[in-house]
């Protein structure tokens, strides 16, 4: 609560400047789009992302049509935290739950084993990271935080950097980064320029691999407290990528549209629009206070990369929808999926998705990914009922 108030206060100091800069950004974008004959404010971004206005609209419609998944989660969180009404500073407050300690060897077995179950060929590729020491995992003084996978070039293998702390959660991070590594290894058949996937496909293999490991943990973990703790973290991560970024996109859409029709937008207007677009994802589960009105101004993407934010939701949900397809189809899906990853950045996302038997412009495609999130919240509701 105190940290939130401090951020609000810091943002207020020069928020008028940022509102001015934002207005200029909006107007500049309007002029560019007019001169270059783009039909909507987001069309140039969609072109850069190698996707279509239709596919992005289908994504936005599908996600905003199912905000109730997120609302239901926060209703449960409100009950579990037991602090009365929830507000913006409670969004990511840790829930009382348990985790499990895991050795590095056990984590490796869990993650590589999950990939192995999917396909021994994939398991073998992923094992290489351990055999050749392409992973740097220990936490040491001076090392940067977080985790990432570093592709180099089609002729040189990628590297993975982790900060392994021995918690169950580290297994998901390891699976995520190895997914990127797998993607890079398979795409090595491409030339240098087509090696890296576009942003909209960049998280496919990582989210997919994370889902494989997550499902294995959930299938084997017996302690309901550990299951609930891990599920809640997974939900909050997914919601901040899927629902939150689409809500951000709705805010951007409202701002660009209003700026073009009505002229300069006042600070009050921006604050009202931000609340109006962000509140629906929380429904009655969590109430945004007036302090939240200025928080649009810390999202750098609105200023330096208009239209960018939906790509996070696009990539994450695309991966979940593809994973859903695997659950439906089973082992015969493996070859098509490996070919999907091996295409790197050489082929448009809609074309690649077609090859695994799906259509990206169909809202039902996105619904498959949302069904997975819906299932996770149902499990949270079930597990928390006994608390
Ligand atoms: Zn990633």
mmCIF file of C-alpha atoms in Angstrom, residues 115 118-119 121-126 128-129 134 149 151 153-158 178-191 194-197 204-206 208 333-346:
data_model
loop_
_atom_site.group_PDB
_atom_site.id
_atom_site.type_symbol
_atom_site.label_atom_id
_atom_site.label_comp_id
_atom_site.label_asym_id
_atom_site.label_seq_id
_atom_site.Cartn_x
_atom_site.Cartn_y
_atom_site.Cartn_z
ATOM 1 C CA UNK A 115 10.166 -32.370 -22.915
ATOM 2 C CA UNK A 118 6.387 -34.720 -25.434
ATOM 3 C CA UNK A 119 8.953 -36.118 -27.839
ATOM 4 C CA UNK A 121 13.714 -35.978 -30.162
ATOM 5 C CA UNK A 122 12.878 -32.724 -28.414
ATOM 6 C CA UNK A 123 14.150 -34.107 -25.104
ATOM 7 C CA UNK A 124 17.474 -34.885 -26.741
ATOM 8 C CA UNK A 125 17.828 -31.379 -28.177
ATOM 9 C CA UNK A 126 17.087 -29.807 -24.809
ATOM 10 C CA UNK A 128 22.376 -30.673 -24.994
ATOM 11 C CA UNK A 129 22.210 -27.506 -22.918
ATOM 12 C CA UNK A 134 25.273 -24.001 -22.382
ATOM 13 C CA UNK A 149 18.011 -17.294 -23.649
ATOM 14 C CA UNK A 151 20.479 -16.820 -29.546
ATOM 15 C CA UNK A 153 23.438 -17.137 -35.082
ATOM 16 C CA UNK A 154 22.215 -20.151 -37.060
ATOM 17 C CA UNK A 155 25.781 -21.488 -36.992
ATOM 18 C CA UNK A 156 26.350 -21.124 -33.276
ATOM 19 C CA UNK A 157 24.246 -22.682 -30.479
ATOM 20 C CA UNK A 158 22.225 -20.484 -28.088
ATOM 21 C CA UNK A 178 14.887 -23.986 -22.733
ATOM 22 C CA UNK A 179 11.802 -23.536 -24.925
ATOM 23 C CA UNK A 180 13.479 -20.467 -26.427
ATOM 24 C CA UNK A 181 16.645 -22.532 -26.773
ATOM 25 C CA UNK A 182 14.768 -25.314 -28.572
ATOM 26 C CA UNK A 183 13.196 -22.736 -30.904
ATOM 27 C CA UNK A 184 16.640 -21.349 -31.748
ATOM 28 C CA UNK A 185 18.166 -24.789 -32.311
ATOM 29 C CA UNK A 186 15.348 -25.846 -34.646
ATOM 30 C CA UNK A 187 15.365 -22.531 -36.533
ATOM 31 C CA UNK A 188 19.103 -22.913 -37.197
ATOM 32 C CA UNK A 189 18.150 -24.312 -40.618
ATOM 33 C CA UNK A 190 17.104 -20.768 -41.621
ATOM 34 C CA UNK A 191 19.388 -18.064 -42.935
ATOM 35 C CA UNK A 194 14.940 -15.564 -40.976
ATOM 36 C CA UNK A 195 16.525 -17.166 -37.914
ATOM 37 C CA UNK A 196 14.693 -15.113 -35.284
ATOM 38 C CA UNK A 197 10.876 -15.328 -35.119
ATOM 39 C CA UNK A 204 5.516 -19.889 -28.649
ATOM 40 C CA UNK A 205 8.124 -22.488 -27.714
ATOM 41 C CA UNK A 206 8.820 -20.997 -24.288
ATOM 42 C CA UNK A 208 4.553 -24.236 -24.678
ATOM 43 C CA UNK A 333 1.101 -33.109 -33.480
ATOM 44 C CA UNK A 334 4.824 -33.308 -32.707
ATOM 45 C CA UNK A 335 6.241 -33.195 -36.240
ATOM 46 C CA UNK A 336 4.034 -30.292 -37.320
ATOM 47 C CA UNK A 337 5.020 -28.394 -34.192
ATOM 48 C CA UNK A 338 8.746 -28.967 -34.757
ATOM 49 C CA UNK A 339 8.324 -27.750 -38.305
ATOM 50 C CA UNK A 340 6.464 -24.690 -36.937
ATOM 51 C CA UNK A 341 9.450 -23.824 -34.725
ATOM 52 C CA UNK A 342 11.977 -24.700 -37.415
ATOM 53 C CA UNK A 343 10.411 -22.052 -39.660
ATOM 54 C CA UNK A 344 11.862 -19.357 -37.391
ATOM 55 C CA UNK A 345 10.953 -15.979 -38.830
ATOM 56 C CA UNK A 346 10.651 -17.146 -42.434
#
